[in-house]
Tab-separated table of C-alpha atoms in Angstrom:
chain	number	residue	atom	x	y	z
P	1176	MET	CA	79.926	60.144	191.997
P	1177	LYS	CA	78.937	59.250	195.429
P	1178	GLU	CA	80.008	62.464	198.095
P	1179	PRO	CA	83.228	61.379	200.122
P	1180	GLN	CA	82.038	59.922	203.730
P	1181	ALA	CA	84.048	59.157	206.768
P	1182	LYS	CA	83.295	56.171	208.104
P	1183	ALA	CA	85.103	54.542	211.309
P	1184	VAL	CA	84.180	50.690	211.672
P	1185	HIS	CA	85.783	47.488	212.472
P	1186	TYR	CA	86.797	45.928	209.388
P	1187	THR	CA	84.896	42.934	210.095
P	1188	ASP	CA	81.460	44.978	210.106
P	1189	VAL	CA	82.366	45.002	206.366
P	1190	PRO	CA	80.859	41.680	204.070
P	1191	ALA	CA	83.390	39.311	202.797
P	1192	ASN	CA	83.053	38.275	199.412
P	1193	VAL	CA	84.016	34.411	198.680
P	1194	PHE	CA	86.011	34.472	195.062
P	1195	GLY	CA	85.209	31.920	193.337
P	1196	ASP	CA	87.068	28.702	191.909
P	1197	GLU	CA	89.917	30.766	190.542
P	1198	ALA	CA	90.909	31.602	194.034
P	1199	PRO	CA	90.710	28.624	196.197
P	1200	GLY	CA	90.089	30.162	200.039
P	1201	VAL	CA	90.227	33.845	199.637
P	1202	THR	CA	88.232	36.727	200.479
P	1203	ILE	CA	88.208	40.254	199.970
P	1204	ARG	CA	86.565	42.710	202.171
P	1205	TRP	CA	86.337	45.813	200.410
P	1206	VAL	CA	86.582	48.254	203.685
P	1207	ILE	CA	86.727	51.227	201.907
P	1208	ASP	CA	85.417	52.091	198.414
P	1209	GLU	CA	84.036	54.604	195.798
P	1210	PRO	CA	80.859	53.518	195.808
P	1211	HIS	CA	80.108	52.624	199.238
P	1212	ASP	CA	82.593	55.302	200.941
P	1213	GLY	CA	82.852	57.833	198.331
P	1214	ALA	CA	86.554	57.506	198.146
P	1215	PRO	CA	88.050	59.788	195.628
P	1216	ASN	CA	91.666	58.308	195.000
P	1217	TYR	CA	92.234	55.218	197.006
P	1218	ALA	CA	90.230	51.522	197.880
P	1219	LEU	CA	91.026	50.131	200.821
P	1220	ARG	CA	90.449	45.803	200.556
P	1221	VAL	CA	91.865	43.542	203.230
P	1222	ILE	CA	92.059	39.632	201.728
P	1223	GLU	CA	92.113	37.161	203.732
P	1224	ILE	CA	93.485	33.562	202.335
P	1225	ALA	CA	92.426	30.051	204.196
P	1226	ALA	CA	95.799	27.419	204.162
P	1227	GLY	CA	96.446	26.071	200.956
P	1228	GLY	CA	95.135	28.503	199.650
P	1229	HIS	CA	96.072	30.881	196.592
P	1230	THR	CA	95.127	33.922	194.201
P	1231	PRO	CA	95.644	33.228	190.249
P	1232	ARG	CA	98.612	34.119	188.904
P	1233	HIS	CA	97.310	37.443	187.466
P	1234	ILE	CA	98.067	40.998	186.297
P	1235	HIS	CA	96.218	44.029	185.673
P	1236	PRO	CA	97.413	48.348	184.586
P	1237	PHE	CA	97.330	49.350	188.006
P	1238	GLU	CA	99.476	49.286	191.610
P	1239	HIS	CA	99.078	47.321	194.011
P	1240	GLU	CA	100.372	48.338	198.325
P	1241	ASN	CA	100.825	45.524	200.753
P	1242	TYR	CA	100.726	45.390	203.665
P	1243	ILE	CA	100.614	42.014	205.920
P	1244	ILE	CA	98.401	41.581	208.782
P	1245	GLU	CA	99.083	38.023	209.964
P	1246	GLY	CA	99.990	34.567	208.436
P	1247	GLN	CA	102.408	33.418	206.933
P	1248	GLY	CA	102.742	33.324	202.593
P	1249	ARG	CA	104.868	34.170	199.479
P	1250	VAL	CA	104.040	36.713	196.936
P	1251	LEU	CA	105.344	35.846	192.934
P	1252	LEU	CA	106.647	39.146	191.724
P	1253	GLY	CA	107.169	38.770	187.459
P	1254	ASP	CA	110.088	35.677	187.863
P	1255	ALA	CA	110.896	35.499	191.815
P	1256	TRP	CA	108.820	34.584	194.942
P	1257	HIS	CA	109.256	36.023	198.191
P	1258	ASP	CA	108.570	34.925	201.370
P	1259	VAL	CA	106.594	37.294	202.935
P	1260	GLY	CA	104.545	37.178	206.870
P	1261	PRO	CA	103.466	39.942	209.414
P	1262	GLY	CA	104.847	43.679	209.167
P	1263	SER	CA	105.876	43.265	205.237
P	1264	VAL	CA	105.105	45.119	202.601
P	1265	VAL	CA	104.814	44.341	198.428
P	1266	PHE	CA	104.682	46.422	196.226
P	1267	VAL	CA	103.671	45.312	192.818
P	1268	PRO	CA	104.058	47.681	189.599
P	1269	PRO	CA	101.663	48.190	186.813
P	1270	GLY	CA	101.445	45.017	184.100
P	1271	LEU	CA	102.996	43.074	186.371
P	1272	GLU	CA	102.518	39.314	187.086
P	1273	HIS	CA	101.424	38.500	190.753
P	1274	THR	CA	99.915	35.915	192.892
P	1275	TYR	CA	99.867	34.942	196.949
P	1276	VAL	CA	99.503	31.560	198.390
P	1277	ASN	CA	98.967	30.931	201.346
P	1278	THR	CA	102.236	29.062	203.250
P	1279	GLY	CA	101.185	28.282	206.930
P	1280	ASP	CA	98.303	26.343	208.642
P	1281	SER	CA	96.198	29.481	209.647
P	1282	PRO	CA	94.946	32.368	207.673
P	1283	PHE	CA	97.145	34.706	205.265
P	1284	LYS	CA	95.885	38.236	205.782
P	1285	PHE	CA	97.189	41.438	204.152
P	1286	LEU	CA	95.316	44.761	203.641
P	1287	CYS	CA	95.904	46.136	199.535
P	1288	GLY	CA	95.287	49.268	198.088
P	1289	ILE	CA	93.769	49.681	194.599
P	1290	PRO	CA	93.226	53.559	192.821
P	1291	THR	CA	89.975	54.069	192.815
P	1292	SER	CA	88.186	54.078	189.322
P	1293	ARG	CA	88.931	58.041	188.858
P	1294	HIS	CA	92.621	57.153	188.704
P	1295	MET	CA	92.441	54.116	186.645
P	1296	PRO	CA	94.305	53.590	183.485
P	1297	ALA	CA	91.771	54.059	180.555
P	1298	HIS	CA	92.124	50.226	179.459
P	1299	SER	CA	91.928	48.227	183.070
């Protein structure tokens, strides 16, 4: 495990990773994480979804905490859709199917916090 390192950078200084065909128009920046920063408890990601883009419907055994920075979108939480925009917060409990869809004409951008590997359930 890497020793925790203090960090203060602009989020765009962190490379954006492109998802595959299952998530058209989606990029993710691991702005604070365990491998690079030694963050012991939580990872922070900036997820950007281009106009017309979406994440796949998916489930995992850990929670998400989201804060919408800009753009307009919808999030599916189980069976219910929710319209979200700047200032909206979303909590996705473990094991709940979810997806994010950009419903606007500009990028839909949000912060996503998840636990680091040491706090992941054993079956993740």
